[in-house]
PDB file of C-alpha atoms in Angstrom:
ATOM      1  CA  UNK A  12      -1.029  18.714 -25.609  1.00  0.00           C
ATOM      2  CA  UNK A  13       1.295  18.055 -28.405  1.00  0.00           C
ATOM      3  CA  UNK A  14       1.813  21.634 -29.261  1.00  0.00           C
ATOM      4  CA  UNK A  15       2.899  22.364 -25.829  1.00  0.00           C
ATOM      5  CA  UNK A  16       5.645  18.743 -26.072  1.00  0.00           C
ATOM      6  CA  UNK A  17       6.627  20.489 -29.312  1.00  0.00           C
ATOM      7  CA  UNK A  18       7.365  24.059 -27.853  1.00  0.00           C
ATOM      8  CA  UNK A  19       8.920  22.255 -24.590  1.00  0.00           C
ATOM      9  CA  UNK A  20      12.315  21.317 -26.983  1.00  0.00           C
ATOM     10  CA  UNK A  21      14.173  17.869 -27.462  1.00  0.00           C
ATOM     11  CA  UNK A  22      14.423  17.979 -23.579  1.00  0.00           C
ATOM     12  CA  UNK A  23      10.442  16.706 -23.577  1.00  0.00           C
ATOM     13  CA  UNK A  24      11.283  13.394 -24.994  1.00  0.00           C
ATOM     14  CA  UNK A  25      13.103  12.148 -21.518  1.00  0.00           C
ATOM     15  CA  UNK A  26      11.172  13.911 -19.361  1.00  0.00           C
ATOM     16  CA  UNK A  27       7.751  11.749 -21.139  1.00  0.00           C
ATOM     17  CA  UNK A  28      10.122   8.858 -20.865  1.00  0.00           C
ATOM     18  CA  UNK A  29      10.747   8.891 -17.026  1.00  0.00           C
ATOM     19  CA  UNK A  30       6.848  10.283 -16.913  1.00  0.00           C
ATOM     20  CA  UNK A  31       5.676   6.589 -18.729  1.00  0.00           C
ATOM     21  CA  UNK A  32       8.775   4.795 -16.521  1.00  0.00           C
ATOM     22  CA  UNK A  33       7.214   6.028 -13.523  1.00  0.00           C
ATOM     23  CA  UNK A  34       3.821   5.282 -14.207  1.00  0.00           C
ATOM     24  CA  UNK A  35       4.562   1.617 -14.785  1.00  0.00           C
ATOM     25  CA  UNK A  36       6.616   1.223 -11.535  1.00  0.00           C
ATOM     26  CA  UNK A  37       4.039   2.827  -9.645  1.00  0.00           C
ATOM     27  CA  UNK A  38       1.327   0.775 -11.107  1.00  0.00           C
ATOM     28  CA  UNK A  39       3.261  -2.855 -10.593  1.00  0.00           C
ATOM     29  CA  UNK A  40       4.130  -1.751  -6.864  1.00  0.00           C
ATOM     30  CA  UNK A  41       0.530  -0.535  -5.757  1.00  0.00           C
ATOM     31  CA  UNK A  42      -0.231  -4.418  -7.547  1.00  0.00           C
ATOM     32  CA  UNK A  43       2.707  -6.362  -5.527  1.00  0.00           C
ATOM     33  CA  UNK A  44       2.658  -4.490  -2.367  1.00  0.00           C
ATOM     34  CA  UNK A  45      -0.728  -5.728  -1.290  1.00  0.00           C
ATOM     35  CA  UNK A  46      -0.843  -6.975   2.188  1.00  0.00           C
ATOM     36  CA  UNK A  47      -2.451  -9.835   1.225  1.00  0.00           C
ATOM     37  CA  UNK A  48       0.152 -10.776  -0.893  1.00  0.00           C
ATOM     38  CA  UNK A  49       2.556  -9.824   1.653  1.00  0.00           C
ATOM     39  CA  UNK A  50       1.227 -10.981   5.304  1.00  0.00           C
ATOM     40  CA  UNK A  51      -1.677 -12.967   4.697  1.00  0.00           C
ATOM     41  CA  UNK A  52      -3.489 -12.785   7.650  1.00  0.00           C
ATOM     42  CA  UNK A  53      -3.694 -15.309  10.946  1.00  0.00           C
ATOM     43  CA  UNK A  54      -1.084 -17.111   8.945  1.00  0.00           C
ATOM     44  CA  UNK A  55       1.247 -18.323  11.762  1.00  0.00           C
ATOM     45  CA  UNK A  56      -1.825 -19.644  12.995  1.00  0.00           C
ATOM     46  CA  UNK A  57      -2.715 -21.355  10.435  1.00  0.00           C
ATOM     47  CA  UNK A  58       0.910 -22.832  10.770  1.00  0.00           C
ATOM     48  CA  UNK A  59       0.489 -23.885  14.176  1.00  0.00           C
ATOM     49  CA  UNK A  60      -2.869 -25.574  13.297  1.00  0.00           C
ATOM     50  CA  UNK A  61      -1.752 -27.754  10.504  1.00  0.00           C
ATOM     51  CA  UNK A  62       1.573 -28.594  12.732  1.00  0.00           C
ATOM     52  CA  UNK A  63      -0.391 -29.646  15.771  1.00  0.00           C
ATOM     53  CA  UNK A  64      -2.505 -31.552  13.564  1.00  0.00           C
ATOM     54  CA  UNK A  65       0.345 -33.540  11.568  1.00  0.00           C
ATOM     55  CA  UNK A  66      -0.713 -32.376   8.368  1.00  0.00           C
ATOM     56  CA  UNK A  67       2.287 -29.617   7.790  1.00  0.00           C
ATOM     57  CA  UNK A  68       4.197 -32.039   5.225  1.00  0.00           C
ATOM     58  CA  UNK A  69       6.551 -31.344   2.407  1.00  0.00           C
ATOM     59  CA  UNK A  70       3.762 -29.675   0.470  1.00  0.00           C
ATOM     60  CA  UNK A  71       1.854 -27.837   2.740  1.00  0.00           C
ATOM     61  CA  UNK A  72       5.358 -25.999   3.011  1.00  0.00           C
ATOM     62  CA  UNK A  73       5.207 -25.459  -1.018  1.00  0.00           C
ATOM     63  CA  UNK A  74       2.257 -24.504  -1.069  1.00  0.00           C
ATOM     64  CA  UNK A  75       2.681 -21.721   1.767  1.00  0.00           C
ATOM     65  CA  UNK A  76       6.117 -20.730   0.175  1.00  0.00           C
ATOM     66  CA  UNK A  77       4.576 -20.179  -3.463  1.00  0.00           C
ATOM     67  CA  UNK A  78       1.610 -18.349  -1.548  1.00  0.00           C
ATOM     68  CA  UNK A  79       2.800 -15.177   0.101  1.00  0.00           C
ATOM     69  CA  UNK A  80       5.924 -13.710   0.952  1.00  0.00           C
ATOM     70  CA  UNK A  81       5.813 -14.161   4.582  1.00  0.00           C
ATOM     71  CA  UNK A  82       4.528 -17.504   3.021  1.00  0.00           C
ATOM     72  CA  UNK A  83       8.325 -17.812   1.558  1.00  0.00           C
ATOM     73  CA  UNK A  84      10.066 -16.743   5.086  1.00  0.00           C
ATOM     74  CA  UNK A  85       7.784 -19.218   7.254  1.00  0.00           C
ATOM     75  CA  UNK A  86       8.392 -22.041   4.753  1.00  0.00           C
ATOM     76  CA  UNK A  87      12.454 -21.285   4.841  1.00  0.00           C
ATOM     77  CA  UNK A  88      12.146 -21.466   9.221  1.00  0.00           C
ATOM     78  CA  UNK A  89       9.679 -24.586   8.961  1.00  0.00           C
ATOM     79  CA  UNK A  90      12.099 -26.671   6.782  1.00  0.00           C
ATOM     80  CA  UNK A  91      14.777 -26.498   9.624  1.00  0.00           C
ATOM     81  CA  UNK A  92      12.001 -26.667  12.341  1.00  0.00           C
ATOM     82  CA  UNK A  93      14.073 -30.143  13.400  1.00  0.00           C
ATOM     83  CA  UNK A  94      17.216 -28.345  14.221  1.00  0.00           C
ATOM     84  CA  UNK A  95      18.034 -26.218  16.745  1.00  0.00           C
ATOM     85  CA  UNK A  96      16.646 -22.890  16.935  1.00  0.00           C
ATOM     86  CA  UNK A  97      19.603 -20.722  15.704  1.00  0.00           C
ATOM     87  CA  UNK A  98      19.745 -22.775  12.367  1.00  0.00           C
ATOM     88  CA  UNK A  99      15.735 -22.133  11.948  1.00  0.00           C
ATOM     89  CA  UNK A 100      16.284 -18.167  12.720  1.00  0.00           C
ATOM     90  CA  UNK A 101      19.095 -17.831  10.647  1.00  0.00           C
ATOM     91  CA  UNK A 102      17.167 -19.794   7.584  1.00  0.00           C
ATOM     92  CA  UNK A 103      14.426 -17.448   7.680  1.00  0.00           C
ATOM     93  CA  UNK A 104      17.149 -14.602   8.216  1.00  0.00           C
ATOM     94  CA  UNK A 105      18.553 -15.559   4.704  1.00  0.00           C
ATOM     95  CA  UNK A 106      15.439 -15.665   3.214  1.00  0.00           C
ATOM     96  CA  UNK A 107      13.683 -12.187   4.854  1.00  0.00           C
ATOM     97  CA  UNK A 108      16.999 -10.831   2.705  1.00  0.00           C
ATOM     98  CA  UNK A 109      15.826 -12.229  -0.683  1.00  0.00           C
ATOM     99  CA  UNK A 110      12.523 -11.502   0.227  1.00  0.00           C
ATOM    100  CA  UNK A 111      12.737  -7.582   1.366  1.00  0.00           C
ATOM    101  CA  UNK A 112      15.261  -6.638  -2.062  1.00  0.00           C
ATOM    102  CA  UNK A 113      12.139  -8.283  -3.888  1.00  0.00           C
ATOM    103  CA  UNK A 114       9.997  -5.904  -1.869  1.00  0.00           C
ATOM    104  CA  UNK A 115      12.109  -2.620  -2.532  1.00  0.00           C
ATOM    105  CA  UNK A 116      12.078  -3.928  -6.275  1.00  0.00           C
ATOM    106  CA  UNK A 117      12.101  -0.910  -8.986  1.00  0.00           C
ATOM    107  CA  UNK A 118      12.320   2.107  -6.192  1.00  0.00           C
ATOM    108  CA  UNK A 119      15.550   2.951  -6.384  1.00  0.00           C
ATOM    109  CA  UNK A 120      14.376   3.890 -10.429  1.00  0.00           C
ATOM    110  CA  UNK A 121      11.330   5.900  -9.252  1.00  0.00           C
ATOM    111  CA  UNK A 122      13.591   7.689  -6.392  1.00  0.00           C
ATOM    112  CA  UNK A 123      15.853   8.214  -9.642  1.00  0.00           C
ATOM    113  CA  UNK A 124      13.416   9.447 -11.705  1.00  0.00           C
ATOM    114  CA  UNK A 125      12.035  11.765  -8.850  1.00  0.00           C
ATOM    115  CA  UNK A 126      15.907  13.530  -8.597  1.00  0.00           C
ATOM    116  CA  UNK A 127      16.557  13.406 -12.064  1.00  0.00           C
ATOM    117  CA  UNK A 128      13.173  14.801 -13.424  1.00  0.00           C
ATOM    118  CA  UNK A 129      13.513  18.684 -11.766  1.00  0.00           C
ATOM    119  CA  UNK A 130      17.080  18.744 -13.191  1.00  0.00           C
ATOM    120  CA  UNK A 131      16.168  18.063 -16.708  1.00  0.00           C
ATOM    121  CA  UNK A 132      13.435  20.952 -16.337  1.00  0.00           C
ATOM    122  CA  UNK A 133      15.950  23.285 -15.134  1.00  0.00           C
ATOM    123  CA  UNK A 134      18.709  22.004 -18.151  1.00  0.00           C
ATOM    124  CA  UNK A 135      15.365  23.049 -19.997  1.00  0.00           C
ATOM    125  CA  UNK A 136      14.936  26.199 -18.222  1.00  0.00           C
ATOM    126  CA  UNK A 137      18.612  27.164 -18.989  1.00  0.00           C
ATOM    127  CA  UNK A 138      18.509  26.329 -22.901  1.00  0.00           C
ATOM    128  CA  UNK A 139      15.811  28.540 -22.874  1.00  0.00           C
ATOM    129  CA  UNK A 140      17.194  31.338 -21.719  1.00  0.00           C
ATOM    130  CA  UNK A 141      20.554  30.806 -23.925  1.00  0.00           C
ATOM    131  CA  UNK A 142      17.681  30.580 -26.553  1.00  0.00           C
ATOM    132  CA  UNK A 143      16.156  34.524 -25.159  1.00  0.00           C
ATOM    133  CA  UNK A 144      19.576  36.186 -25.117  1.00  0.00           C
ATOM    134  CA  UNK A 145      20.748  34.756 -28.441  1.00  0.00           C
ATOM    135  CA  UNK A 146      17.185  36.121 -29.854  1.00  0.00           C
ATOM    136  CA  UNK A 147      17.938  39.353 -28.170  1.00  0.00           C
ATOM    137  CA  UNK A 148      21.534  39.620 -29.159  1.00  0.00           C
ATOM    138  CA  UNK A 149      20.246  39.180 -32.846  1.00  0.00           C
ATOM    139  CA  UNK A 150      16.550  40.711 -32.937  1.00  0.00           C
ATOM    140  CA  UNK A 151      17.058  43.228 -30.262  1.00  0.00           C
ATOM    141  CA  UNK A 152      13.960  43.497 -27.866  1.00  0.00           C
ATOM    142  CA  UNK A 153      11.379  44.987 -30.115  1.00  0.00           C
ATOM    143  CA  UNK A 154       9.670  42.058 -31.354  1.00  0.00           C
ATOM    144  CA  UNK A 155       8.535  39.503 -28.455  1.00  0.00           C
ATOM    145  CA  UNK A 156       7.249  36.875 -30.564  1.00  0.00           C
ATOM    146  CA  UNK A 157      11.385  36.286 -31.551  1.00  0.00           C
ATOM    147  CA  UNK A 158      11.452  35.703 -27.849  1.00  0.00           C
ATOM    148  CA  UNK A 159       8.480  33.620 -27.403  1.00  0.00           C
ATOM    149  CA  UNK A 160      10.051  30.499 -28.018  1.00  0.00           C
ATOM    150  CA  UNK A 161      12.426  30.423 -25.837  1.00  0.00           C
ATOM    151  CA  UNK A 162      10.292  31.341 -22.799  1.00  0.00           C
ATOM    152  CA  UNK A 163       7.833  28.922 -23.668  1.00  0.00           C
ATOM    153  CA  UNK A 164      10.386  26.344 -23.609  1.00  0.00           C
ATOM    154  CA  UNK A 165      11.944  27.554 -20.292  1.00  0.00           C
ATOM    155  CA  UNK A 166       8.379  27.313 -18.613  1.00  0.00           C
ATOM    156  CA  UNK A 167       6.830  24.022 -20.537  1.00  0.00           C
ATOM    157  CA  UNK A 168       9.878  22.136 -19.441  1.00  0.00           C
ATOM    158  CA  UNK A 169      10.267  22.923 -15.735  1.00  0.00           C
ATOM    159  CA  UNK A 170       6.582  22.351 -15.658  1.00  0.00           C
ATOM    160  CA  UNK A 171       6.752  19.190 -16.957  1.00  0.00           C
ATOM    161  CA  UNK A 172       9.552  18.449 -15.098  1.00  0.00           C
ATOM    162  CA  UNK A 173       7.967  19.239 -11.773  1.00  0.00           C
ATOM    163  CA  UNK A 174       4.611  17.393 -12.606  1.00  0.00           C
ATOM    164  CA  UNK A 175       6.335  13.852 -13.009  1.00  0.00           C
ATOM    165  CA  UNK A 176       8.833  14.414  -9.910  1.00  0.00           C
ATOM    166  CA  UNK A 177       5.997  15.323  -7.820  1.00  0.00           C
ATOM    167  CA  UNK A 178       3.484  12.573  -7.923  1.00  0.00           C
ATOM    168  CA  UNK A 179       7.139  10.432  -8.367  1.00  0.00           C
ATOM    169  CA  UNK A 180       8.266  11.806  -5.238  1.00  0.00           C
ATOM    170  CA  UNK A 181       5.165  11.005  -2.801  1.00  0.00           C
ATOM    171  CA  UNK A 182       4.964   7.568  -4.317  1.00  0.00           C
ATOM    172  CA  UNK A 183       8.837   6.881  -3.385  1.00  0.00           C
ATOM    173  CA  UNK A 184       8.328   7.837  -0.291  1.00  0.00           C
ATOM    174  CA  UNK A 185       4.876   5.933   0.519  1.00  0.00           C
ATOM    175  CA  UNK A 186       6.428   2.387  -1.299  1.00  0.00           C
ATOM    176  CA  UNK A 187       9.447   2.932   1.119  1.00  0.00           C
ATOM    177  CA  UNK A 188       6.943   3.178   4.106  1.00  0.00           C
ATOM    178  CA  UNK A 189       4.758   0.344   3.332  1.00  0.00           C
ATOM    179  CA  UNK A 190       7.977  -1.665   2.864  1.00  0.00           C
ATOM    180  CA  UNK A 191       9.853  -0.941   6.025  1.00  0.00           C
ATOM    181  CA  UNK A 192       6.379  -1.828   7.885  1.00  0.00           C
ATOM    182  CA  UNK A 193       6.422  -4.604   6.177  1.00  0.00           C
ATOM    183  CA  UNK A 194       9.226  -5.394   7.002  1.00  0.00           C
ATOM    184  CA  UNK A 195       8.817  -5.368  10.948  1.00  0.00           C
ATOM    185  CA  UNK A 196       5.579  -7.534  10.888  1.00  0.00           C
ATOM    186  CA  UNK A 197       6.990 -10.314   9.063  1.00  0.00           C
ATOM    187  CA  UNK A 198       9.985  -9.992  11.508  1.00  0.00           C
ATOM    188  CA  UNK A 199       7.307 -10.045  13.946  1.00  0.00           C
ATOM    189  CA  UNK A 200       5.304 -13.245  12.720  1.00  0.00           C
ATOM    190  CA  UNK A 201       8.691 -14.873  11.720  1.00  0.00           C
ATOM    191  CA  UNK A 202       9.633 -14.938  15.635  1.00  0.00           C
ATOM    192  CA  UNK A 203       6.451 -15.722  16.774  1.00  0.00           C
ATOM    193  CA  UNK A 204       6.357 -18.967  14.734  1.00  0.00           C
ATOM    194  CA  UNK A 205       9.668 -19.763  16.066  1.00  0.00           C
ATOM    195  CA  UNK A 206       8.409 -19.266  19.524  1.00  0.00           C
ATOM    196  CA  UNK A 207       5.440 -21.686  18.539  1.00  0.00           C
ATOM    197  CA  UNK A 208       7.165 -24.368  17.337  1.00  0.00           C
ATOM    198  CA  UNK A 209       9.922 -24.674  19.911  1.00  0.00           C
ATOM    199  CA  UNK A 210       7.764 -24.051  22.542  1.00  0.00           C
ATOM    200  CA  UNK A 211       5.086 -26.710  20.989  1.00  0.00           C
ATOM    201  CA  UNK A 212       7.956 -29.250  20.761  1.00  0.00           C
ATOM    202  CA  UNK A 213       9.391 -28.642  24.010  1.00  0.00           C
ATOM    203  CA  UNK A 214       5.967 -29.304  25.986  1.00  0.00           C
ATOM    204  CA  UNK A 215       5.937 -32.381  24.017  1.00  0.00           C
ATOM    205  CA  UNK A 216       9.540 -33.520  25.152  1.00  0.00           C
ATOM    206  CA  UNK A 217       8.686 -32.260  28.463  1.00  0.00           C
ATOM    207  CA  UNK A 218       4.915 -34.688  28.610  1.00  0.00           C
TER     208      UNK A 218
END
């Protein structure tokens, strides 16, 4: 394995770099982007419950803001639950902002790393050539291992270059599905809770 970093050039060292980047980012995102640490489930329900009961108090609301991220958008609605329901909507608005750039956190840098890694292959591809026709300008074409090297670079490099972009590529894509679905379902819960609570306090004006 090192021999073949070695005959890939200088242009290796980046390539590992975004390669070790990568890994990392994919590796804390497969972590955060558990739905369980997302949208817990039944947890507008569980809302409801401790509301109907009387027990949904200053620190239940910590408590379900420091638990989840839907935890986080409920708490910023349930805070304003005694005003009108444009000021609760647009609280949890403000806060399903914060809360989806936390969710898209560190994917523009893979989606970088996935456009960025090809090129530096192909830079590598190039030098290598350069690194052929200068050998065969000099040498002539009579002795191949002269233009070994610069082959081997050419090919080591793209290779390398592909193999991160790849696996970097799928990954981008999947995190940027998992978040837009997100996404709608805390929407979803979000405006359901709304619904409960107005609709829970206007039966009680009503009785």
């Amino acid at each position: 394995m090192l021999e073949l970093v070695q005959s890939g050039g200088w242009l290796m060292i980046p390539i590992l770099a975004c390669s070790v980047i990568a890994l990392a980012i994919i590796g804390e995102r497969l972590w955060a982007l558990q739905a369980r640490r997302v949208i817990p489930r039944h947890l507008v329900a569980q809302v409801w419950h401790l509301h109907r009961n009387g027990q949904l108090d200053a620190e239940r609301i910590a408590q379900l803001r420091r638990g989840s991220m839907l935890g986080r958008i409920l708490a910023a609605g349930l805070v304003n639950m005694h005003h009108d329901r444009e000021i609760m909507k647009e609280a949890i608005e403000d806060t399903g902002r914060q809360v989806v750039h936390e969710l898209e956190r560190y994917l523009n840098a893979l989606g970088t790393i996935a456009a960025i890694t090809p090129l530096l292959g192909l830079l590598g591809t190039v030098i290598g050539m350069i690194q052929v026709f200068n050998a065969i300008v000099t040498h002539g074409v009579g002795n191949p291992s002269v233009l070994a090297d610069g082959i081997s670079q050419a090919l080591i490099t793209t290779a390398a270059g592909l193999s991160v972009a790849i696996p970097s590529l799928m990954f981008y894509r999947y995190f940027r599905g998992r978040v837009d679905d997100f996404v709608v379902r805390m929407e979803q819960e979000a405006l359901r809770m709304i619904e409960v609570m107005h609709g829970e306090r206007e039966r009680e004006g009503e009785g």
